[in-house]
Structures are given as structure tokens and as C-alpha cells.
Coordinates of C-alpha atoms and ligand atoms in Angstrom, one line a residue:
M132 CA 164.8 102.2 19.8
D133 CA 167.0 105.3 20.4
D134 CA 170.2 105.7 22.1
Q135 CA 168.9 107.1 25.2
T136 CA 166.5 104.3 25.8
Q137 CA 169.2 102.0 25.1
T138 CA 171.3 103.6 27.6
L139 CA 168.7 103.7 30.4
L140 CA 167.8 100.1 29.9
Q141 CA 171.4 99.4 30.4
R142 CA 171.8 101.0 33.1
L143 CA 168.9 99.5 35.1
P144 CA 170.6 97.4 37.8
S145 CA 170.4 93.4 37.9
V146 CA 168.0 91.4 40.1
D147 CA 170.9 90.1 41.4
R148 CA 172.5 93.4 42.1
L149 CA 169.1 94.6 43.7
L150 CA 168.6 91.8 45.9
D151 CA 172.1 91.9 47.4
S152 CA 171.8 95.7 48.4
A153 CA 168.3 95.2 49.8
R154 CA 170.5 93.7 52.5
H155 CA 171.0 97.2 53.7
S156 CA 167.3 98.1 54.1
E157 CA 165.4 97.4 57.1
T158 CA 162.3 96.7 55.4
L159 CA 163.5 94.6 52.7
R160 CA 165.8 92.4 54.8
Q161 CA 162.8 91.1 56.5
A162 CA 160.8 90.4 53.9
P163 CA 160.9 86.3 52.6
H164 CA 163.0 85.7 50.0
S165 CA 160.3 85.0 47.2
V166 CA 158.2 88.1 48.2
L167 CA 161.7 90.5 47.3
R168 CA 162.5 88.7 44.0
N169 CA 159.1 89.0 42.8
A170 CA 159.0 92.6 43.7
A171 CA 162.4 93.0 42.4
R172 CA 161.4 91.3 38.8
T173 CA 158.0 93.6 39.1
A174 CA 159.9 96.5 39.7
L175 CA 162.2 96.1 36.8
E176 CA 159.4 94.8 34.5
A177 CA 157.6 97.9 34.9
L178 CA 160.6 100.3 34.4
R179 CA 161.3 98.4 31.2
H180 CA 158.0 98.7 29.8
Q181 CA 157.7 102.2 31.0
L182 CA 160.8 103.1 29.1
L183 CA 159.7 101.3 25.7
Q184 CA 156.5 103.2 25.9
D185 CA 157.0 106.4 27.0
K186 CA 160.9 107.0 27.6
A187 CA 160.0 110.7 27.9
S188 CA 158.5 110.1 31.5
L189 CA 161.8 108.9 33.0
D190 CA 165.6 110.0 33.4
V191 CA 168.7 108.4 34.5
A192 CA 167.8 109.0 38.1
D193 CA 164.7 106.8 37.8
V194 CA 166.9 103.9 36.9
S195 CA 169.4 104.2 39.7
E196 CA 169.6 101.5 42.1
A197 CA 168.4 103.4 45.0
A198 CA 165.2 104.7 42.8
V199 CA 164.5 101.2 42.1
L200 CA 165.0 99.9 45.6
Q201 CA 162.6 102.5 46.4
R202 CA 160.1 100.9 44.1
I203 CA 160.9 97.5 45.3
E204 CA 160.1 98.6 49.0
V205 CA 156.7 99.8 48.0
L206 CA 155.9 96.6 46.1
V207 CA 157.4 94.5 49.2
K208 CA 155.4 96.4 52.0
A209 CA 151.8 95.8 49.6
A210 CA 152.9 92.5 49.3
L211 CA 153.2 91.6 53.2
Q212 CA 149.8 93.4 53.9
P213 CA 147.2 90.7 54.4
N214 CA 144.7 90.4 52.0
L215 CA 142.1 90.0 53.9
R216 CA 142.3 93.2 56.3
Q217 CA 140.2 95.0 58.9
T218 CA 138.0 97.7 57.0
V219 CA 136.3 100.4 58.4
N220 CA 132.6 100.7 57.5
A221 CA 131.3 103.9 57.1
T222 CA 128.4 103.2 55.0
G223 CA 125.8 102.8 57.3
I224 CA 125.1 99.5 56.1
V225 CA 124.9 97.0 59.0
I226 CA 124.9 93.7 57.3
H227 CA 127.1 94.4 54.7
T228 CA 128.0 90.9 52.9
N229 CA 130.9 92.7 50.9
L230 CA 132.2 94.0 54.5
G231 CA 131.6 90.8 56.2
R232 CA 128.0 90.9 57.2
S233 CA 127.9 90.6 61.3
L234 CA 130.7 91.3 64.0
L235 CA 130.8 88.7 66.4
C236 CA 130.1 89.6 70.0
Q237 CA 132.6 89.2 72.6
D238 CA 131.5 86.0 74.0
A239 CA 131.7 84.3 70.6
I240 CA 135.1 85.7 69.9
D241 CA 136.7 84.6 73.4
N242 CA 135.0 81.3 72.7
L243 CA 136.4 80.6 69.3
T244 CA 139.6 81.7 70.6
L245 CA 139.8 79.3 73.0
I246 CA 138.4 76.2 70.9
A247 CA 140.7 77.2 68.3
S248 CA 143.9 76.9 70.4
R249 CA 142.7 73.8 72.6
Y250 CA 141.3 70.2 71.7
S251 CA 137.8 70.3 72.4
N252 CA 134.7 67.7 72.4
L253 CA 133.8 68.6 69.1
E254 CA 132.8 65.3 68.2
F255 CA 133.1 63.4 71.6
N256 CA 130.3 62.8 73.8
L257 CA 131.6 63.2 77.4
D258 CA 128.9 61.8 79.3
E259 CA 129.4 58.1 77.5
G260 CA 132.6 58.3 76.4
R261 CA 132.4 57.8 73.1
R262 CA 131.9 59.1 69.5
G263 CA 129.4 62.3 69.5
S264 CA 127.8 64.5 67.0
R265 CA 129.0 67.9 66.3
Y266 CA 125.5 69.5 66.1
S267 CA 125.0 68.5 70.1
A268 CA 126.8 71.7 71.1
V269 CA 124.0 73.9 69.2
E270 CA 121.2 71.8 68.7
N271 CA 119.3 72.2 72.3
L272 CA 119.9 75.9 72.2
L273 CA 118.3 76.0 68.9
C274 CA 115.0 74.1 70.2
D275 CA 114.7 76.2 73.4
I276 CA 114.9 79.3 71.8
T277 CA 112.9 78.5 68.5
G278 CA 110.4 75.9 70.2
A279 CA 111.2 73.4 67.4
E280 CA 111.7 69.6 67.9
A281 CA 115.2 69.6 65.9
G282 CA 117.7 71.5 64.6
L283 CA 121.1 71.2 62.5
V284 CA 123.6 73.6 61.2
V285 CA 125.3 73.9 57.8
N286 CA 127.9 76.2 56.3
N287 CA 125.3 78.8 55.0
N288 CA 121.9 79.3 54.3
A289 CA 122.1 78.6 50.6
G290 CA 123.5 75.1 52.0
A291 CA 120.7 74.8 54.3
V292 CA 117.9 75.3 51.3
L293 CA 119.9 73.1 49.2
I294 CA 120.0 70.4 51.5
A295 CA 116.7 70.2 52.6
L296 CA 115.1 70.5 49.0
E297 CA 117.5 67.4 47.8
T298 CA 116.4 65.4 51.1
M299 CA 112.9 66.2 50.6
A300 CA 112.3 66.6 47.0
K301 CA 114.7 65.2 44.6
D302 CA 113.1 64.5 41.3
R303 CA 109.6 65.3 42.7
E304 CA 107.8 68.6 42.7
V305 CA 108.2 71.8 45.1
I306 CA 105.3 74.6 44.5
V307 CA 106.7 78.0 45.2
S308 CA 104.7 81.4 44.4
R309 CA 106.0 83.3 41.8
G310 CA 106.0 86.2 43.7
E311 CA 109.1 84.6 45.8
L312 CA 111.2 83.4 42.9
V313 CA 114.1 85.6 44.3
E314 CA 117.6 86.2 43.6
I315 CA 119.8 87.3 46.7
G316 CA 122.9 88.8 46.0
G317 CA 126.0 86.6 44.8
A318 CA 123.8 84.5 42.5
F319 CA 121.6 82.7 44.8
R320 CA 118.6 82.2 43.0
I321 CA 115.6 80.3 44.2
P322 CA 114.9 78.3 40.6
D323 CA 118.7 77.5 40.3
V324 CA 119.2 76.1 43.7
M325 CA 115.9 74.2 42.9
S326 CA 117.6 72.6 40.0
K327 CA 120.9 71.7 41.7
S328 CA 119.1 70.3 44.4
G329 CA 117.2 67.8 41.6
A330 CA 113.6 68.9 42.7
L331 CA 111.5 70.2 40.4
L332 CA 110.3 73.9 40.7
K333 CA 106.5 74.4 39.9
E334 CA 105.8 78.1 40.0
V335 CA 101.8 79.0 40.8
G336 CA 100.3 82.5 41.0
T337 CA 101.5 85.9 39.4
T338 CA 104.4 88.2 40.6
N339 CA 102.0 90.3 42.7
R340 CA 99.2 87.8 43.7
T341 CA 98.8 84.1 44.5
H342 CA 95.8 82.5 46.2
L343 CA 95.7 79.3 48.0
K344 CA 93.6 78.1 44.8
D345 CA 96.6 78.4 43.0
Y346 CA 98.4 75.9 45.0
A347 CA 95.8 73.9 45.2
A348 CA 95.5 73.5 41.3
A349 CA 99.3 72.7 41.2
L350 CA 99.3 69.9 43.7
G351 CA 99.5 66.6 42.5
D352 CA 101.1 63.2 43.2
R353 CA 104.3 64.4 42.3
T354 CA 104.1 67.1 45.0
A355 CA 107.1 66.5 47.4
L356 CA 106.9 70.0 49.2
L357 CA 105.2 73.5 49.4
L358 CA 108.0 76.2 49.9
K359 CA 107.7 79.7 51.1
V360 CA 110.4 81.9 50.5
H361 CA 110.9 85.4 52.2
Q362 CA 111.2 87.9 49.7
S363 CA 113.9 89.5 51.6
N364 CA 115.8 92.3 49.6
F365 CA 112.6 93.7 48.0
A366 CA 109.0 94.3 48.4
I367 CA 106.1 93.9 46.3
T368 CA 103.1 96.9 47.2
G369 CA 99.9 97.7 46.0
F370 CA 97.5 95.4 44.6
T371 CA 98.7 92.1 46.3
K372 CA 97.9 88.7 47.9
E373 CA 100.1 85.9 49.6
V374 CA 99.2 83.0 50.9
S375 CA 100.5 83.1 54.8
L376 CA 102.7 80.5 56.1
K377 CA 99.6 79.5 58.6
E378 CA 97.4 79.1 55.6
L379 CA 100.0 77.0 53.7
V380 CA 100.4 74.7 56.8
D381 CA 96.7 74.1 57.4
F382 CA 96.2 73.7 53.3
G383 CA 99.6 70.7 53.8
G384 CA 98.3 69.0 56.3
Q385 CA 95.1 68.3 54.7
H386 CA 96.9 66.8 51.8
D387 CA 100.1 65.4 53.9
V388 CA 102.3 67.4 52.1
P389 CA 105.3 69.1 54.1
V390 CA 106.0 72.9 54.1
M391 CA 109.1 74.5 54.2
E392 CA 109.8 78.1 54.8
D393 CA 113.1 80.0 53.6
L394 CA 113.3 82.7 56.2
G395 CA 116.5 84.0 54.5
S396 CA 117.7 86.6 57.4
G397 CA 115.9 85.0 60.2
T398 CA 115.6 86.7 63.8
F399 CA 114.5 85.6 67.2
V400 CA 113.6 89.4 68.1
D401 CA 110.3 90.8 67.5
F402 CA 111.8 94.2 66.4
R403 CA 108.6 95.8 66.9
R404 CA 109.6 96.0 70.7
Y405 CA 112.4 98.2 69.7
G406 CA 110.1 100.4 67.3
L407 CA 111.8 99.0 64.2
P408 CA 109.0 97.3 61.7
W409 CA 108.3 93.7 62.1
E410 CA 110.3 90.7 60.4
P411 CA 108.9 87.6 60.9
T412 CA 110.9 85.8 63.6
V413 CA 112.0 82.1 63.5
Q414 CA 109.6 81.4 66.6
E415 CA 106.5 82.5 64.7
S416 CA 107.4 80.0 61.8
V417 CA 108.0 77.2 64.2
A418 CA 104.6 78.1 66.1
S419 CA 102.9 78.4 62.6
G420 CA 103.5 74.6 62.1
A421 CA 106.3 74.7 59.4
D422 CA 107.8 71.3 59.0
I423 CA 111.4 73.0 58.1
V424 CA 112.7 76.2 58.6
T425 CA 115.8 77.9 57.3
F426 CA 117.5 80.9 57.8
S427 CA 121.3 82.5 57.9
G428 CA 123.7 82.7 61.2
D429 CA 125.3 86.1 60.0
K430 CA 122.4 88.3 58.9
L431 CA 120.1 89.4 61.6
L432 CA 121.1 86.7 64.2
G433 CA 124.2 88.5 64.0
G434 CA 126.6 85.4 64.6
P435 CA 129.3 83.8 62.4
Q436 CA 128.4 82.5 58.9
A437 CA 125.9 79.4 59.3
G438 CA 122.5 77.9 57.6
I439 CA 120.6 76.9 60.2
I440 CA 117.7 74.5 59.8
V441 CA 115.1 73.7 62.5
G442 CA 111.8 71.8 62.3
K443 CA 110.1 68.8 62.7
R444 CA 112.2 65.9 64.0
T445 CA 111.4 63.1 61.2
Y446 CA 112.5 65.4 58.5
L447 CA 115.7 67.1 60.2
D448 CA 116.8 63.2 61.1
A449 CA 116.6 62.8 57.1
I450 CA 118.4 66.2 56.3
K451 CA 121.0 64.9 58.9
K452 CA 121.7 61.5 57.1
N453 CA 122.0 63.1 53.8
P454 CA 125.4 62.5 52.5
I455 CA 125.7 66.3 51.3
N456 CA 125.3 66.8 55.3
R457 CA 129.1 66.0 55.8
A458 CA 130.1 68.4 52.6
L459 CA 128.1 71.2 54.3
R460 CA 129.4 70.8 57.6
I461 CA 130.4 73.8 59.7
D462 CA 133.7 73.9 61.3
K463 CA 134.3 74.2 65.0
L464 CA 135.0 77.6 65.2
T465 CA 131.9 78.7 63.4
L466 CA 130.5 76.2 66.0
A467 CA 132.1 77.7 69.0
A468 CA 130.9 81.3 67.8
L469 CA 127.5 80.2 67.0
E470 CA 126.9 78.4 70.5
S471 CA 127.9 81.6 72.4
T472 CA 125.9 83.6 70.2
L473 CA 122.9 81.3 70.6
R474 CA 123.5 81.4 74.4
L475 CA 122.8 85.0 74.5
Y476 CA 119.2 84.5 73.1
R477 CA 118.2 82.7 75.8
E478 CA 117.3 86.2 77.7
E479 CA 116.7 88.6 74.9
S480 CA 117.9 92.0 76.7
R481 CA 121.3 90.2 76.8
A482 CA 121.1 89.5 73.1
V483 CA 120.1 93.0 72.4
A484 CA 122.8 94.3 74.3
N485 CA 125.9 92.4 73.4
I486 CA 125.3 91.5 69.7
P487 CA 126.8 94.1 67.7
T488 CA 124.5 93.9 64.7
L489 CA 121.3 94.3 67.1
Q490 CA 123.1 97.4 68.8
M491 CA 123.8 99.0 65.8
M492 CA 120.2 98.6 64.5
M493 CA 119.2 99.9 68.0
T494 CA 121.4 102.5 68.7
P495 CA 119.9 105.4 70.3
D496 CA 119.8 108.9 68.0
T497 CA 121.8 110.9 71.0
V498 CA 125.0 108.3 70.9
L499 CA 125.0 108.5 67.0
A500 CA 125.2 112.2 67.5
Q501 CA 127.4 112.2 69.9
R502 CA 129.8 109.9 67.7
A503 CA 129.6 111.9 64.7
D504 CA 130.2 115.1 66.7
R505 CA 133.4 113.5 67.7
L506 CA 134.2 112.6 64.3
Y507 CA 133.5 115.9 63.0
T508 CA 135.5 117.7 65.6
G509 CA 138.7 115.3 64.8
L510 CA 138.7 116.0 61.2
Q511 CA 137.4 119.4 61.4
G512 CA 140.8 119.8 63.5
I513 CA 142.9 118.8 60.7
G514 CA 142.3 122.3 59.3
D515 CA 143.1 122.0 55.6
P516 CA 141.1 124.2 53.6
R517 CA 141.3 122.0 50.7
L518 CA 138.6 119.6 52.1
V519 CA 134.9 120.7 53.5
F520 CA 133.5 118.8 56.4
E521 CA 129.9 118.9 57.3
R522 CA 128.1 117.5 60.0
N523 CA 124.7 116.0 58.7
Q524 CA 122.0 113.5 59.3
L525 CA 121.3 110.4 56.6
Q526 CA 119.8 107.1 56.5
S527 CA 121.2 103.9 57.2
R528 CA 120.1 100.4 56.1
I529 CA 120.0 97.1 57.5
G530 CA 121.2 95.3 54.4
G531 CA 121.7 91.6 54.0
G532 CA 118.3 91.2 52.4
S533 CA 116.6 92.2 55.8
L534 CA 114.1 95.3 56.1
P535 CA 114.7 96.3 52.4
L536 CA 112.6 99.4 52.9
L537 CA 113.8 100.7 56.4
E538 CA 115.7 103.5 56.6
L539 CA 117.1 104.5 60.0
P540 CA 117.8 108.3 60.5
S541 CA 121.7 108.6 61.0
H542 CA 124.4 111.1 61.8
G543 CA 127.5 111.6 60.0
V544 CA 129.8 113.6 58.5
A545 CA 130.1 114.7 54.8
V546 CA 133.1 115.6 52.8
T547 CA 133.3 117.8 49.9
A548 CA 136.5 118.7 47.8
P549 CA 135.7 122.2 46.4
D550 CA 138.9 122.5 44.2
G551 CA 139.6 118.7 43.8
S552 CA 138.3 115.3 43.0
L553 CA 136.0 113.5 45.6
Q554 CA 137.2 110.3 43.7
R555 CA 140.6 110.5 44.4
V556 CA 139.5 111.0 48.1
E557 CA 137.3 107.7 47.8
T558 CA 140.0 106.0 46.1
F559 CA 142.5 107.2 48.9
L560 CA 140.6 106.2 51.9
R561 CA 139.8 103.0 49.8
Q562 CA 143.2 101.8 49.5
H563 CA 144.6 103.2 53.1
V564 CA 145.5 100.4 55.7
P565 CA 143.1 100.1 57.1
P566 CA 140.8 100.9 54.1
V567 CA 138.0 103.3 55.0
I568 CA 134.6 102.5 53.0
G569 CA 131.9 105.4 52.9
R570 CA 129.5 106.2 50.0
I571 CA 129.6 109.0 47.3
E572 CA 126.3 110.8 47.3
K573 CA 125.2 114.3 45.9
D574 CA 128.8 115.2 45.1
R575 CA 129.9 114.6 48.7
F576 CA 131.6 111.8 50.2
M577 CA 129.3 110.5 53.4
M578 CA 130.3 108.6 56.5
D579 CA 127.4 107.2 59.0
V580 CA 128.7 106.6 62.5
R581 CA 126.0 103.9 63.0
T582 CA 128.2 101.0 61.7
L583 CA 131.6 102.4 63.0
R584 CA 133.3 101.1 66.0
D585 CA 134.9 103.7 68.6
D586 CA 138.2 102.9 67.7
D587 CA 137.5 103.2 64.1
L588 CA 137.4 107.3 64.5
P589 CA 141.2 107.7 65.0
H590 CA 141.8 105.5 61.8
I591 CA 139.4 107.6 59.9
E592 CA 141.1 110.8 61.3
K593 CA 144.7 109.4 60.5
A594 CA 143.4 108.5 56.8
F595 CA 142.7 111.8 56.2
R596 CA 145.7 113.3 57.6
R597 CA 148.0 111.3 55.5
M598 CA 146.0 111.7 52.4
L599 CA 146.5 115.8 53.0
K600 CA 150.0 115.3 53.8
K601 CA 150.3 113.5 50.5
E602 CA 148.0 113.9 47.7
S603 CA 147.7 116.9 45.7
L604 CA 143.6 116.8 45.4
Ligands
LIG80 C1 120.4 85.8 52.3 C2 119.5 84.6 51.9 C3 119.8 83.2 51.5 C4 121.1 82.9 51.2 O1 121.6 82.9 52.8 P1 123.4 82.8 53.1 O2 123.4 82.7 54.5 O3 123.7 83.8 52.5 O4 124.1 81.7 52.2 C5 118.8 82.3 51.4 N1 117.6 82.8 50.7 C6 117.2 83.8 51.3 C7 115.8 84.1 51.2 C8 117.6 85.0 51.7 O5 118.0 86.2 52.3

């Protein structure tokens, strides 16, 4: 170590000194002591490291108390930001699992706020004055909407599939087509869930073609269940054949084997009525006679995270009694949000008008165009030649493993940085508070307005203004 480094290291203020001086800073004074102390240590550690690695990058001013306090302030501000934070979704992917899937409708938000702040009859039967079931708040709604005999809600659809398989088929065989052994993002794979449930997977058919005779050949004494899985996030096209749910139900009925369908996304709405492609509805699956149907609460349904199970009462009773149910049970906030969301579905027009996921899928082109115009005008108004904004047309996706092939024509703004780095633009926006998430495509940073809320627009404009003030692009 040379003298210069030695001198600079010695000049670094002590933690105690820094903590003492921090009392004079508005931001630092208000921070919890532990946060402040950690930030002081981290800042000093970083400076020491930098001095020993590359002393030329620092001089006397950098190790002054004021300079170190400034570093501490940056660290403290970052530490005081919530880790889970509001994010602007400019990806155009409506059910974006990494960005929280579905936004709740206002009724759900109001209800969960109320239930969160007050006692409730969560497990108390008000008619009879004794212990009640936590699921009674939603079971009758689920039955009304889907036509099923009974219903149950667990933590998520992965849990729904797990508990249903464990109840119905532990140590026995479940027949599934090879074309339906799907992997959903986040490590949900049908064969793995099956093995965790203790059920034995009996795969039949081929990737592209499975016939009823394949199921028939696999049927035996150990068969507990026929399982159909919605392909969700991929599609098999070309020379294909699958056995329909209805055929499977007829076949199961002849051999006294129950049939379960994992619908994945699950919707109560026939999307063809709104000019979108058909996606199997829960009502159709129930009407086809499936004994058990499972689906997510926060995909196309547009509610809170939940796994919903509907079907025949005898099977649902058995699932409800499974001790795993206690481990997968939903909390009262989810229940409150789910009940309010389901209530809207009793009249489809209200669901479509009020549930953000459905609204975003069905936003008229003119509304998207106007929103994109407003975003464009705001950004253009910044008037900085280092960034070029273009009003453009692009394709949104539904996401969440729903309608994987569907591209919805949409509008947005594309950003290019002729002499700068687009990667830096993307990084700045991602690290902004609130973060703005878009996508880089063909050397342009693209923002799709389909998934923006009206009050996101000022956030985006502010982020760009701050970027251009600070950054050398
Ligand atoms: C999404 C999906 C799941 C998992 O649902 P989560 O609610 O995310 O747990 C299971 N099966 C299928 C077919 C899916 O599409």
C-alpha cells in the first residue's frame, strides 16, 4: 500500500462520527438507526474497497465527511423504499406473472380494505351462531356462476391440482395425454406435481395425437382418474388429434372412472362474443360433465391469486376433508377480493366493464390510440434531441399462459437513442421509482399503452425527464 492510499484510508471518517453528523440531515435523521448504521458501514466498506483496488479513482474530496454522508443518503433512501413496489407495466402483456398478473376491480379493493380493518364472520355462521366454513362466502357464488354442485378455493391453481390429485389418486394411476404434460412458468410441471401428490402418471398417446383407444389401452384396476390439462402457454398445430373432455367424460362414465380437467387460466366469459378467440369456459367444462375442474383466480378471471376447484359434491367433500386443505387455505383478504370479483360475474356485462384484466383485453382501438397520442405528446414535449419518440402500432399479448397465439393490435410509443445506449434507457426506467417496464425490440424501447392506467402516463413522462436531466445517454 502506498502513502497516498494510506492517507486517504486514514482520512475516512469513523462510523460514530458519521452517525453523529447524520443528525443534521433531514433525510438521515428520520431513518431508523439500524438502517443508518448499516448504510454508514456499507458506504465506508465500499470506499475502502475502491481505494485498495483502484486508488486513482478517488481523491481527498471523496473521503471527506460530506462526501461520505452523501453516499449514505443515497443508500438510506434506497433502503427506505418498499421492496414490493408499484410498477408501470408498459409491456402490453396483460396477465404478466412477473408484474403481479391481474389488477383487482374496485369492488374487490374496497371489500378487502374493509375486511382487513374490521373483524368479520370469516369462520362464523351468523344464522346459527356457531363455527362456520371460510369457503361459504364464495361456494354458492361459484356454483351459481358455473353450474357446479360444489366448490372450494385454495392458495393457487398449482395447489388446487396438487390437492385434487392427492385426494383422488394417491398411490394409484392417473391417465394423461402426452400432448398435455405441460410446464407452466415458475416450475409448475404436470409430471412433477403428479409425483409430489403421490399419484402415478400413466402417459398415453403421442405429443401431437392421442386417441380414445390410447386411454382405453391404459385403463386398468389401478386407474383412479382421467386427467385433461389445458395446454395454456403453447399450441400444437398441424397433424393433431386430442380427445375432447366430453368424450373423456363418456368414456370415464362407462368405466366408473372420474374425470378431472385442469383448465389453467379458467374464464367464465365466452370471448367469441367480444371478437376474441374461444377459450374453454368453466361453465362448458362443468356442463360437459367433468367431475373436477381447477383454474386460477388471477389469470383470465381477473381476481386475486387463488386456485379454484369446482365439481361434483362427493369429490369436493373428499378434497375439503384432506388435511392438505388446511396448508393451502386462502386468507381472508383473498377471500374478500375473490367474493367481490365473483359477484360481478353474476352479470357478465358488469364483469367486463369493471374487471381490469377483461377491460384491458377489450379496450377499443380508438381508446388505445388516444392514450398513445397523449403519451407521445407528453414525451415529445420534453424536447430533448438525444431521444427520438415515435408513435407506433404494436401487438399486445394476453400472457399468463392464456391464448398464447393471440396478438392484439395495439398502440404505443417507441424510443430510440441515436447517439446513446438504449440499454441505459431501459435500465434507468427499470430502476426509476416507480419502475417503468417496457421491452426492447428491433433497437427500439417499446411502450404499449394497453396495460397502462391513466395515472401511469405522468409517471412515465417524469421518468424520462429525470433521465434526461441526469444521464449522459
Ligand atoms: C397457470 C396454470 C397452473 C398454475 O396456476 P397458478 O394459479 O399459477 O398456481 C396450473 N395449470 C395450468 C394448466 C396453468 O395454466
